[in-house]
Amino acid sequence: MSAMTVRAARWSAGHPWRAVGLWLAFVAASLGAGLAIGPRDADGADYRVGEAGRAEAMAAEGGLQRAPEELVLITGAAAGQDAAAGDVAARMAALPEVAGVAPAVRCADGRALLVRVTMRGPELEGRRHVGPLLAQTAAVQAVYPQLRIEETGAPSIGLGVNAQRGADLARSERIALPVTFVVLWLVFGSALLAAVPLVLALSAIAASAGLAMMASHVFPDAGVGTNVIILMGLAVGVDYSLFYVKREREERARAGGPLDARALVELAAATSGRAVAGSGLAVAVCGATLYLASDVIFASLATATILVTLVAVAGSLSVLPALLVLLGRRRVRPARQRRRPGRVPIGLRRPVVTLVAAAVALLALAAPIAGLRLTEISLETYSRSVPAMQVRDRLLAEFPEFRVAHQVVVRAEPAQAGRVRAGLDEVARRAQADPLFAGAPRISTSADGRVSVLTLSVPYRNDSPQGLASLEHLRAGYLPVALGGIPGAEWAVSGDVARYTDYPAHQRDRIPVVLGALLLATFLMTVLVFRSVVLGLLGAVLSVVSTAAAIGVLVLAFQGAGIGSRVPLFLAVILVGLSMDYQFFVVSRVREAAGRGLPAAAAVAEGMAASASVVTSAAVVMVTVFVSFVFVDLLELRQMGVVLAAGVLIDAFVVRTLVLPAVLRLLGDRVWWPARPGRVG
């Protein structure tokens, strides 16, 4: 790996303008090709898991899959409501996006009317085509100013959430970019040098965005890839450049004057460049373990993480040496290296005391994990700053039966269609007598008579005890009794409550597989880079400890607001990958010192002193990026920002600064086993 990084840096430094041109061409080609091809968004089939997924697949076989639906709420003076509802229905029925409009229904107290509009096409594509419907609702509102006429539904809410996500990302960038630039300026003492890591990170983000669009035709985009590319791109893109540039500045300052360009880049590439390559590969491999979750969202997160990390590494190793050579010709003055002799870190002076104290603190932070309760992100959890969510709340106050619905799907031979219909009628009668259900049941049957769907409304939240109990009544009670005697009949329940129940259960089943692969990947990558089994085991243990502490912070901060089923696992994978950044860089410096023949204690002390400033700077940069996501409205992004920032702080200032040196001090030369102390460089 070292030889590869040196060769790349040597060529880049020897042909700086060509290297810059090729990098810009790569970024432009990646982004251009991605825009030309366009992304492939995940469809409903990509999200199917558990019994809910089986029900949706059977419904799709019969052409009875759930369609996108919009609801128009009319409130105000009763005299004009019927006319307004008729106007809404006529306008909606004339739209090519609309499959049908149901007769208007009035709420129990007569104060409001509701018009239900069914759209054409798959359920998840409704938000792309809901614009004309919203325009017609606004037009009717203009005709009847004395009324309040407003629209909501999964498509309009999805459109609003996407707009909010875009605004959140823009807000995060406005915070992160200038603050990161100021931090880098303070680190390097040069505005020009501070701009280099930031420009490289932004170019890596642009290239990765284009590559992700192309990759989405293999791994469909679940709508989260852009968030991760920006979040991780700024963090690792700046960090990898920071590691490299700091080493180059260090070597230049140590020489007391200008160095030969080739010698300079070879020094940086053989040391920090090797650590960057190893760290980036480790983050990518850790990210790849998310594919084992068998979930389209995790696959989308994995693809985004892998692409942006590898592109950031490629930029740091290929074009960054060229930029340093070009900046060197401009005689950029390096910041003075202030290596003040100070006290020996407590982790080296009192390793046992340090380990015990740090272990107690980290275990205390990790303890709340025992109370972790996962939920499924749904309409109930979206921010109320989305206007369509506010309309939904007002609608449900008048029409609680439209909150959630079950879809009971039955597949049987056409000859059994009569018995299936009778069984579903029996289920519907039982549901109408059950206080957990509401509204009128609806039964649909496919043209060939093989598939039937019973829709039942529930006036409770999908995460409420009543909603969960209604699902249990269907799955364990009503359906086996009513349909169990029909030869060859298959049935399953989908819908809002079933999805809420089945998705977290699916994730719980996959978590051991992903975490096991993650720990194995951490161990193998460390052994590959440092050729030490002891370091591999140590790296895995420390990564688990720091990640557990950060997830504990997640539970402490957000358990009351609900933690999405995918959030902890994604954060665990990313935090383990990022923790290897600091481990690789710190241990690389210790290894350099040990390779020069220094005794174990002295090597650890020198390695810690040499890496302290860059680890601190890198941590500040990462925390700056992650904290910028604390101010967004979307709960999942806010959770990611808080926990990633906490994880980096814990890892950089507790695990790598206190625990790691204490363990290295206690292990001595045994840490390099099976390599001999004199052959670790």
XYZ file of C-alpha atoms in Angstrom, residues 34-676:
643
model
C -24.715 10.716 -13.507
C -26.946 13.617 -14.522
C -27.273 12.246 -18.047
C -28.269 8.775 -16.883
C -30.279 10.006 -13.927
C -30.960 8.168 -10.668
C -33.144 5.122 -10.259
C -35.322 5.632 -7.221
C -36.331 2.669 -5.101
C -39.883 1.504 -5.743
C -42.363 -0.206 -3.460
C -41.011 -3.673 -4.235
C -37.580 -2.681 -2.944
C -38.954 -1.986 0.533
C -40.792 -5.261 1.058
C -39.810 -7.212 4.173
C -41.557 -9.661 6.467
C -45.260 -10.468 6.324
C -46.103 -6.929 5.224
C -43.805 -7.370 2.240
C -45.416 -10.709 1.327
C -48.851 -9.117 1.451
C -47.741 -6.292 -0.826
C -46.211 -8.742 -3.305
C -49.443 -10.792 -3.448
C -51.541 -7.633 -3.911
C -49.266 -6.554 -6.766
C -49.801 -9.927 -8.474
C -53.487 -9.153 -8.684
C -53.020 -5.500 -9.632
C -54.409 -4.439 -6.272
C -51.311 -2.810 -4.845
C -51.790 0.228 -2.654
C -52.218 3.375 -4.749
C -51.139 6.907 -3.791
C -54.017 8.822 -2.237
C -54.655 12.475 -1.458
C -57.302 13.856 0.889
C -58.903 17.296 0.508
C -60.331 18.745 3.729
C -63.070 21.404 3.525
C -63.986 23.343 6.660
C -65.710 26.629 7.376
C -69.185 27.907 6.515
C -71.412 24.871 5.953
C -73.396 26.624 3.220
C -70.607 26.449 0.668
C -68.989 23.126 1.532
C -71.010 20.896 -0.800
C -70.429 23.176 -3.773
C -66.710 23.350 -3.027
C -66.500 19.557 -2.685
C -68.212 19.170 -6.052
C -65.787 21.630 -7.630
C -62.803 19.754 -6.130
C -64.124 16.412 -7.370
C -64.746 17.705 -10.899
C -61.330 19.339 -11.203
C -59.496 16.314 -9.797
C -61.361 13.819 -12.003
C -60.241 15.748 -15.095
C -56.543 15.382 -14.247
C -54.544 12.634 -16.021
C -52.749 11.915 -12.722
C -56.027 10.911 -11.037
C -57.518 7.407 -11.229
C -60.698 8.174 -9.319
C -62.484 10.428 -6.845
C -64.673 8.972 -4.091
C -67.928 10.670 -3.032
C -67.407 13.332 -0.393
C -67.980 12.263 3.199
C -68.947 14.419 6.151
C -67.456 14.074 9.632
C -69.485 12.906 12.614
C -70.348 16.409 13.872
C -71.030 17.736 10.357
C -68.429 20.502 10.488
C -66.146 19.236 7.709
C -66.205 17.494 4.350
C -63.556 15.169 2.967
C -62.826 14.322 -0.683
C -60.628 11.264 -1.240
C -58.613 11.272 -4.471
C -56.839 8.152 -5.739
C -53.876 8.781 -8.024
C -52.506 6.620 -10.818
C -49.229 4.742 -10.612
C -47.205 3.139 -7.823
C -47.593 4.300 -4.249
C -44.115 5.817 -3.893
C -44.296 7.793 -7.142
C -47.257 9.856 -6.049
C -45.120 12.710 -4.755
C -43.671 13.238 -8.243
C -47.101 13.879 -9.747
C -49.004 15.525 -6.912
C -48.226 19.080 -8.061
C -51.254 19.444 -10.366
C -53.561 18.190 -7.606
C -52.216 20.762 -5.172
C -52.674 23.443 -7.828
C -56.350 22.529 -8.277
C -56.934 22.569 -4.532
C -55.424 26.055 -4.385
C -57.636 27.143 -7.291
C -60.794 25.984 -5.511
C -59.639 27.769 -2.360
C -59.417 30.987 -4.372
C -63.014 30.524 -5.574
C -64.313 29.928 -2.029
C -62.330 32.296 0.211
C -64.868 31.925 3.034
C -63.859 28.251 3.372
C -60.643 26.537 4.318
C -59.753 24.060 1.569
C -56.487 22.181 1.994
C -54.870 18.975 0.858
C -52.775 16.294 2.505
C -51.758 12.686 1.957
C -48.612 10.619 1.616
C -47.694 12.168 -1.801
C -48.001 15.797 -0.683
C -46.308 15.022 2.639
C -43.471 13.268 0.777
C -43.093 16.327 -1.460
C -42.922 18.558 1.602
C -40.401 16.308 3.360
C -38.157 16.345 0.282
C -38.318 20.136 0.192
C -37.515 20.264 3.897
C -34.586 17.878 3.424
C -33.173 20.134 0.705
C -33.545 23.194 2.914
C -31.916 21.331 5.815
C -28.905 20.348 3.714
C -28.512 23.906 2.425
C -28.660 25.228 5.998
C -26.071 22.688 7.147
C -23.731 23.653 4.339
C -24.076 27.345 5.189
C -22.966 26.529 8.730
C -20.358 23.840 8.069
C -18.418 25.349 5.175
C -17.410 28.724 6.680
C -16.731 27.262 10.131
C -14.612 24.478 8.654
C -12.693 27.017 6.584
C -11.943 29.105 9.688
C -10.776 26.008 11.588
C -8.460 25.020 8.745
C -7.133 28.566 8.475
C -6.232 28.477 12.157
C -4.612 25.056 11.730
C -2.494 25.963 8.710
C -1.984 29.680 9.224
C -2.784 30.192 5.534
C -6.119 30.929 3.874
C -4.849 29.415 0.629
C -3.874 26.148 2.277
C -7.141 26.117 4.240
C -9.077 26.230 0.983
C -7.330 23.139 -0.433
C -8.978 20.448 1.770
C -12.345 22.166 1.462
C -12.184 22.351 -2.342
C -11.078 18.730 -2.546
C -13.938 17.650 -0.278
C -16.499 19.551 -2.363
C -15.129 18.106 -5.592
C -15.256 14.609 -4.065
C -18.895 15.233 -3.121
C -19.719 16.326 -6.677
C -18.016 13.288 -8.241
C -19.615 10.924 -5.727
C -23.061 12.354 -6.392
C -22.668 11.542 -10.083
C -21.289 8.073 -9.405
C -24.139 7.416 -6.970
C -26.711 8.203 -9.671
C -25.109 5.582 -11.899
C -24.782 3.091 -9.054
C -28.478 3.523 -8.228
C -29.315 1.412 -11.274
C -27.770 -1.511 -9.368
C -28.558 -0.378 -5.811
C -31.705 1.792 -6.014
C -31.606 5.170 -4.288
C -33.880 5.269 -1.256
C -33.646 9.059 -1.015
C -30.920 9.131 1.643
C -27.768 8.858 -0.462
C -27.303 12.597 -0.992
C -27.519 13.253 2.747
C -24.755 10.742 3.452
C -22.559 11.917 0.595
C -22.621 15.476 1.906
C -22.280 14.463 5.563
C -19.438 12.003 5.029
C -17.870 13.842 2.114
C -17.213 16.973 4.125
C -16.000 14.984 7.132
C -13.613 12.457 5.585
C -12.740 14.595 2.557
C -11.409 17.391 4.737
C -9.851 14.996 7.246
C -7.872 12.972 4.714
C -6.501 16.127 3.112
C -5.733 17.499 6.564
C -3.679 14.439 7.502
C -1.663 14.709 4.306
C -1.151 18.471 4.300
C -0.199 18.575 7.988
C 2.511 15.986 7.368
C 3.804 17.891 4.372
C 3.948 21.101 6.426
C 5.677 19.236 9.230
C 8.383 17.857 6.946
C 8.878 21.239 5.289
C 9.253 22.945 8.685
C 11.580 20.210 9.938
C 13.871 20.720 6.946
C 14.131 24.424 7.707
C 13.625 25.337 4.068
C 12.243 24.150 0.756
C 12.565 20.469 -0.075
C 12.776 18.751 -3.422
C 9.166 18.219 -4.500
C 9.600 14.512 -5.156
C 11.280 13.887 -1.798
C 8.609 15.903 -0.018
C 5.635 14.065 -1.485
C 7.344 10.706 -1.019
C 7.751 11.420 2.680
C 4.125 12.483 3.053
C 2.790 9.653 0.887
C 4.835 6.950 2.595
C 3.608 8.055 6.034
C 0.335 9.973 6.175
C -0.630 8.877 2.667
C -0.414 5.271 3.727
C -2.538 5.973 6.806
C -5.132 7.797 4.664
C -5.320 4.901 2.194
C -5.685 2.335 4.968
C -8.227 4.409 6.863
C -10.326 5.141 3.780
C -10.342 1.507 2.744
C -11.382 0.545 6.287
C -14.290 3.028 6.277
C -15.430 1.721 2.887
C -15.243 -1.913 4.011
C -17.157 -1.087 7.196
C -19.783 0.690 5.122
C -20.106 -2.344 2.863
C -21.299 -4.462 5.798
C -24.595 -2.550 5.588
C -25.436 -4.535 2.455
C -25.868 -7.536 4.756
C -28.903 -5.859 6.337
C -30.950 -6.846 3.254
C -32.687 -3.475 3.244
C -32.892 -0.980 0.386
C -32.216 2.010 2.647
C -29.125 0.406 4.172
C -27.928 -0.556 0.691
C -28.344 3.068 -0.386
C -26.422 4.254 2.697
C -23.669 1.714 2.041
C -23.271 2.757 -1.593
C -23.063 6.446 -0.703
C -20.534 5.823 2.097
C -18.282 3.641 -0.053
C -18.296 5.981 -3.042
C -17.633 9.245 -1.215
C -14.937 7.707 0.998
C -13.010 6.111 -1.873
C -13.303 9.246 -4.018
C -12.018 11.358 -1.104
C -9.054 8.998 -0.683
C -8.341 9.092 -4.417
C -8.321 12.881 -4.380
C -5.994 13.043 -1.375
C -3.511 10.636 -2.953
C -3.642 11.831 -6.558
C -4.366 15.526 -6.971
C -3.415 16.792 -3.495
C 0.359 16.278 -4.041
C 0.063 18.281 -7.258
C -1.701 21.126 -5.466
C 0.967 21.162 -2.746
C 3.691 21.440 -5.373
C 1.866 24.284 -7.125
C 1.275 26.080 -3.841
C 4.921 25.567 -2.942
C 5.898 27.445 -6.064
C 3.768 30.345 -4.804
C 5.898 30.297 -1.659
C 3.050 29.712 0.755
C 4.499 30.287 4.196
C 3.928 27.264 6.442
C 2.608 27.777 9.921
C 5.254 27.470 12.592
C 5.403 24.058 14.183
C 5.105 24.533 17.919
C 6.432 21.396 19.489
C 6.594 22.508 23.074
C 7.917 19.989 25.518
C 5.121 19.284 27.960
C 4.083 16.887 30.594
C 3.813 13.243 29.677
C 0.127 12.411 29.020
C -1.615 10.778 31.963
C -2.312 7.727 29.835
C 1.418 7.064 29.746
C 2.210 8.134 33.306
C -0.637 6.238 34.995
C -1.931 3.715 32.448
C -3.865 1.519 34.895
C -5.632 4.430 36.589
C -6.413 5.920 33.183
C -7.888 2.678 31.868
C -10.075 2.141 34.920
C -11.382 5.717 34.949
C -12.010 5.761 31.194
C -13.710 2.344 31.286
C -16.091 3.505 34.028
C -16.951 6.678 32.114
C -17.480 4.881 28.802
C -19.592 2.136 30.366
C -21.722 4.774 32.067
C -22.329 6.450 28.712
C -23.098 3.111 27.065
C -25.487 1.916 29.816
C -28.644 3.561 28.334
C -28.420 1.172 25.367
C -30.233 -1.354 27.562
C -33.333 0.841 27.244
C -33.097 1.330 23.481
C -36.487 1.064 21.786
C -36.672 1.271 18.012
C -39.510 2.662 15.949
C -40.255 2.777 12.257
C -40.082 6.184 10.580
C -43.569 6.932 9.230
C -46.062 9.720 8.666
C -46.524 9.960 12.431
C -42.885 10.920 12.999
C -42.386 13.632 10.368
C -41.800 17.208 11.449
C -44.913 19.338 11.876
C -43.088 22.170 10.119
C -44.119 20.435 6.868
C -47.401 22.188 5.919
C -49.064 18.971 4.698
C -48.427 17.424 8.122
C -50.294 20.280 9.784
C -53.206 19.675 7.429
C -53.089 15.962 8.265
C -53.363 16.722 11.975
C -56.430 18.908 11.364
C -57.971 16.266 9.106
C -57.501 13.465 11.636
C -59.118 15.579 14.345
C -62.304 15.477 12.244
C -61.870 12.076 10.560
C -59.869 9.812 12.900
C -60.796 6.735 10.833
C -58.438 7.947 8.090
C -55.348 7.756 10.296
C -54.042 4.278 9.352
C -55.351 1.206 7.552
C -54.727 -2.532 7.369
C -54.659 -4.356 4.036
C -55.560 -8.031 4.412
C -54.429 -9.816 1.246
C -55.612 -13.319 0.378
C -54.414 -15.435 -2.552
C -56.219 -18.640 -3.562
C -57.357 -20.516 -6.647
C -60.210 -18.816 -8.535
C -62.479 -21.745 -7.644
C -62.182 -20.654 -3.997
C -63.159 -17.024 -4.686
C -66.596 -17.435 -3.096
C -65.200 -18.929 0.101
C -62.505 -16.233 0.238
C -65.147 -13.526 -0.089
C -67.232 -15.116 2.638
C -64.185 -15.361 4.900
C -63.273 -11.711 4.347
C -66.870 -10.696 5.019
C -66.589 -12.550 8.323
C -63.351 -10.721 9.172
C -65.025 -7.412 8.280
C -67.989 -8.162 10.564
C -65.669 -9.014 13.437
C -63.672 -5.826 12.858
C -66.811 -3.662 12.848
C -67.715 -5.070 16.243
C -64.191 -4.429 17.535
C -63.593 -0.939 19.061
C -60.023 -0.999 17.717
C -61.350 -0.570 14.160
C -63.443 2.172 12.534
C -64.990 3.140 9.232
C -66.490 0.986 6.509
C -64.479 -2.060 5.324
C -63.685 -2.273 1.605
C -63.079 -5.478 -0.371
C -61.478 -5.627 -3.823
C -60.855 -8.718 -5.964
C -58.545 -9.119 -8.955
C -59.986 -9.739 -12.422
C -58.889 -13.381 -12.379
C -60.361 -13.984 -8.928
C -57.073 -15.130 -7.422
C -56.296 -12.186 -5.136
C -58.573 -10.273 -2.780
C -57.802 -7.308 -0.512
C -59.781 -6.227 2.542
C -59.041 -2.696 3.762
C -59.803 -1.907 7.416
C -59.394 1.488 9.031
C -57.937 2.101 12.500
C -58.389 5.436 14.334
C -55.129 5.091 16.280
C -51.478 5.815 15.586
C -49.495 3.015 13.991
C -47.161 2.972 17.022
C -49.933 3.004 19.627
C -50.877 0.006 21.802
C -54.320 0.039 20.177
C -52.877 0.015 16.661
C -50.532 -2.870 17.485
C -53.367 -4.755 19.195
C -55.568 -4.389 16.106
C -52.848 -6.029 14.003
C -52.561 -8.860 16.503
C -56.329 -9.376 16.421
C -56.127 -9.850 12.653
C -53.007 -11.965 12.373
C -53.513 -14.251 15.359
C -57.278 -14.227 15.707
C -59.714 -13.277 12.970
C -57.810 -14.471 9.888
C -56.912 -18.021 10.980
C -60.507 -18.595 12.098
C -62.165 -17.142 8.996
C -59.747 -18.356 6.301
C -58.023 -21.379 7.827
C -60.437 -23.868 6.276
C -59.963 -22.695 2.667
C -57.730 -25.180 0.765
C -54.530 -23.584 -0.568
C -55.379 -20.086 0.666
C -52.496 -17.802 1.662
C -53.013 -14.598 3.568
C -50.901 -11.808 5.000
C -51.483 -8.343 6.457
C -49.776 -5.171 5.298
C -50.533 -1.512 5.917
C -49.299 1.225 8.191
C -49.239 -0.777 11.425
C -47.819 -3.922 9.820
C -44.990 -1.975 8.219
C -44.262 -0.286 11.532
C -44.080 -3.708 13.189
C -42.285 -5.762 10.547
C -39.497 -3.360 9.561
C -37.909 -3.074 13.037
C -38.299 -6.838 13.516
C -36.443 -7.406 10.261
C -33.653 -5.090 11.404
C -33.353 -6.829 14.760
C -32.858 -10.108 12.924
C -30.103 -8.651 10.732
C -28.224 -6.657 13.384
C -26.105 -9.620 14.629
C -25.060 -10.437 11.058
C -24.038 -6.852 10.277
C -22.260 -6.271 13.584
C -20.400 -9.568 13.332
C -19.205 -8.713 9.834
C -18.305 -5.204 11.012
C -16.069 -6.461 13.829
C -14.441 -8.999 11.528
C -13.795 -6.296 8.932
C -12.294 -4.000 11.581
C -9.984 -6.752 12.789
C -8.863 -7.844 9.313
C -8.279 -4.297 8.032
C -6.118 -3.438 11.046
C -4.104 -6.647 10.664
C -3.707 -5.945 6.933
C -2.407 -2.421 7.490
C -0.214 -3.007 10.579
C 0.487 -6.766 10.307
C -0.379 -7.170 13.993
C -2.998 -9.522 15.395
C -2.852 -7.771 18.770
C -3.588 -4.397 17.192
C -6.429 -5.972 15.229
C -8.068 -7.232 18.411
C -7.374 -3.969 20.219
C -8.861 -1.925 17.375
C -12.048 -4.000 17.345
C -12.497 -3.718 21.122
C -11.863 0.033 21.245
C -14.181 0.642 18.295
C -16.964 -1.257 20.042
C -16.429 0.645 23.287
C -16.440 4.120 21.711
C -19.388 3.282 19.458
C -21.422 1.890 22.359
C -20.830 5.088 24.316
C -22.001 7.195 21.365
C -25.144 5.078 20.882
C -25.792 5.535 24.595
C -25.807 9.288 23.954
C -28.373 8.662 21.195
C -30.687 6.904 23.658
C -30.233 9.594 26.307
C -30.970 12.413 23.880
C -33.689 10.988 21.659
C -35.475 8.001 23.209
C -38.456 10.178 24.049
C -38.750 11.421 20.453
C -38.435 7.980 18.890
C -35.335 6.408 17.358
C -35.721 5.073 13.836
C -35.024 1.374 13.404
C -32.220 2.025 10.936
C -30.472 4.864 12.771
C -28.465 2.966 15.448
C -27.099 0.358 13.047
C -26.068 2.932 10.468
C -24.421 5.062 13.136
C -22.603 2.041 14.564
C -21.134 1.161 11.172
C -20.058 4.729 10.413
C -18.654 5.347 13.895
C -16.573 2.179 13.775
C -15.239 3.245 10.394
C -14.442 6.775 11.561
C -12.825 5.533 14.772
C -10.292 3.733 12.616
C -9.254 7.107 11.162
C -7.697 8.181 14.425
C -6.427 4.748 15.331
C -4.631 4.363 12.012
C -3.070 7.799 12.203
C -1.963 7.572 15.852
C -0.650 4.017 15.567
C 1.128 4.904 12.314
C 3.147 7.561 14.126
C 3.902 5.181 17.011
C 4.938 2.554 14.497
C 7.296 4.977 12.747
C 9.028 5.679 16.037
C 9.216 1.977 16.929
C 10.593 1.236 13.473
C 13.494 3.616 14.181
C 14.411 1.484 17.198
C 12.919 3.542 20.016
C 11.855 1.596 23.136
C 8.133 0.937 23.423
C 7.376 3.659 25.974
C 9.382 6.268 24.071
C 7.777 5.256 20.761
C 4.305 5.691 22.218
C 5.225 9.065 23.708
C 6.697 10.315 20.434
C 3.821 8.970 18.367
C 1.285 10.629 20.627
C 3.140 13.937 20.557
C 3.461 13.845 16.769
C -0.198 13.016 16.163
C -1.844 15.071 18.907
C -2.328 18.294 16.962
C -3.581 16.674 13.762
C -5.996 14.374 15.636
C -7.345 17.372 17.518
C -7.681 19.397 14.318
C -9.344 16.521 12.482
C -11.769 15.960 15.344
C -12.698 19.647 15.434
C -13.356 19.587 11.683
C -15.522 16.478 11.882
C -17.460 17.751 14.874
C -18.044 21.044 13.049
C -19.531 19.203 10.077
C -21.670 16.899 12.176
C -22.921 19.607 14.547
C -24.238 21.546 11.545
C -26.834 18.776 11.172
C -28.119 19.390 14.703
C -30.064 22.404 13.428
C -32.123 20.555 10.803
C -35.810 19.756 11.120
C -35.692 16.115 10.034
C -35.337 14.001 13.160
C -33.162 11.278 11.621
C -30.602 13.779 10.336
C -30.570 15.547 13.689
C -29.959 12.257 15.469
C -27.113 11.432 13.105
C -25.496 14.826 13.621
C -25.638 14.676 17.413
C -24.408 11.112 17.727
C -21.647 11.362 15.126
C -20.349 14.521 16.804
C -20.485 12.837 20.215
C -18.830 9.717 18.825
C -15.941 11.660 17.322
C -15.389 13.581 20.554
C -15.440 10.386 22.611
C -13.139 8.573 20.232
C -10.635 11.385 19.704
C -10.370 12.747 23.235
C -11.053 9.695 25.392
C -10.346 6.496 23.507
C -7.447 7.564 21.271
C -5.932 10.167 23.601
C -6.267 8.323 26.929
C -7.185 4.668 26.481
C -5.104 3.803 23.405
C -1.777 5.177 24.718
C -2.400 3.562 28.112
C -2.981 0.166 26.494
C 0.030 0.587 24.187
C 2.157 1.514 27.197
C 1.050 -1.585 29.116
C 1.474 -3.970 26.185
C 4.872 -2.649 25.154
C 6.466 -4.439 22.189
C 3.874 -7.213 22.436
C 1.438 -4.933 20.632
C 3.232 -5.614 17.312
C 2.940 -9.407 17.530
C 3.656 -11.429 15.440
C 6.094 -8.834 13.993
C 9.373 -8.280 15.853
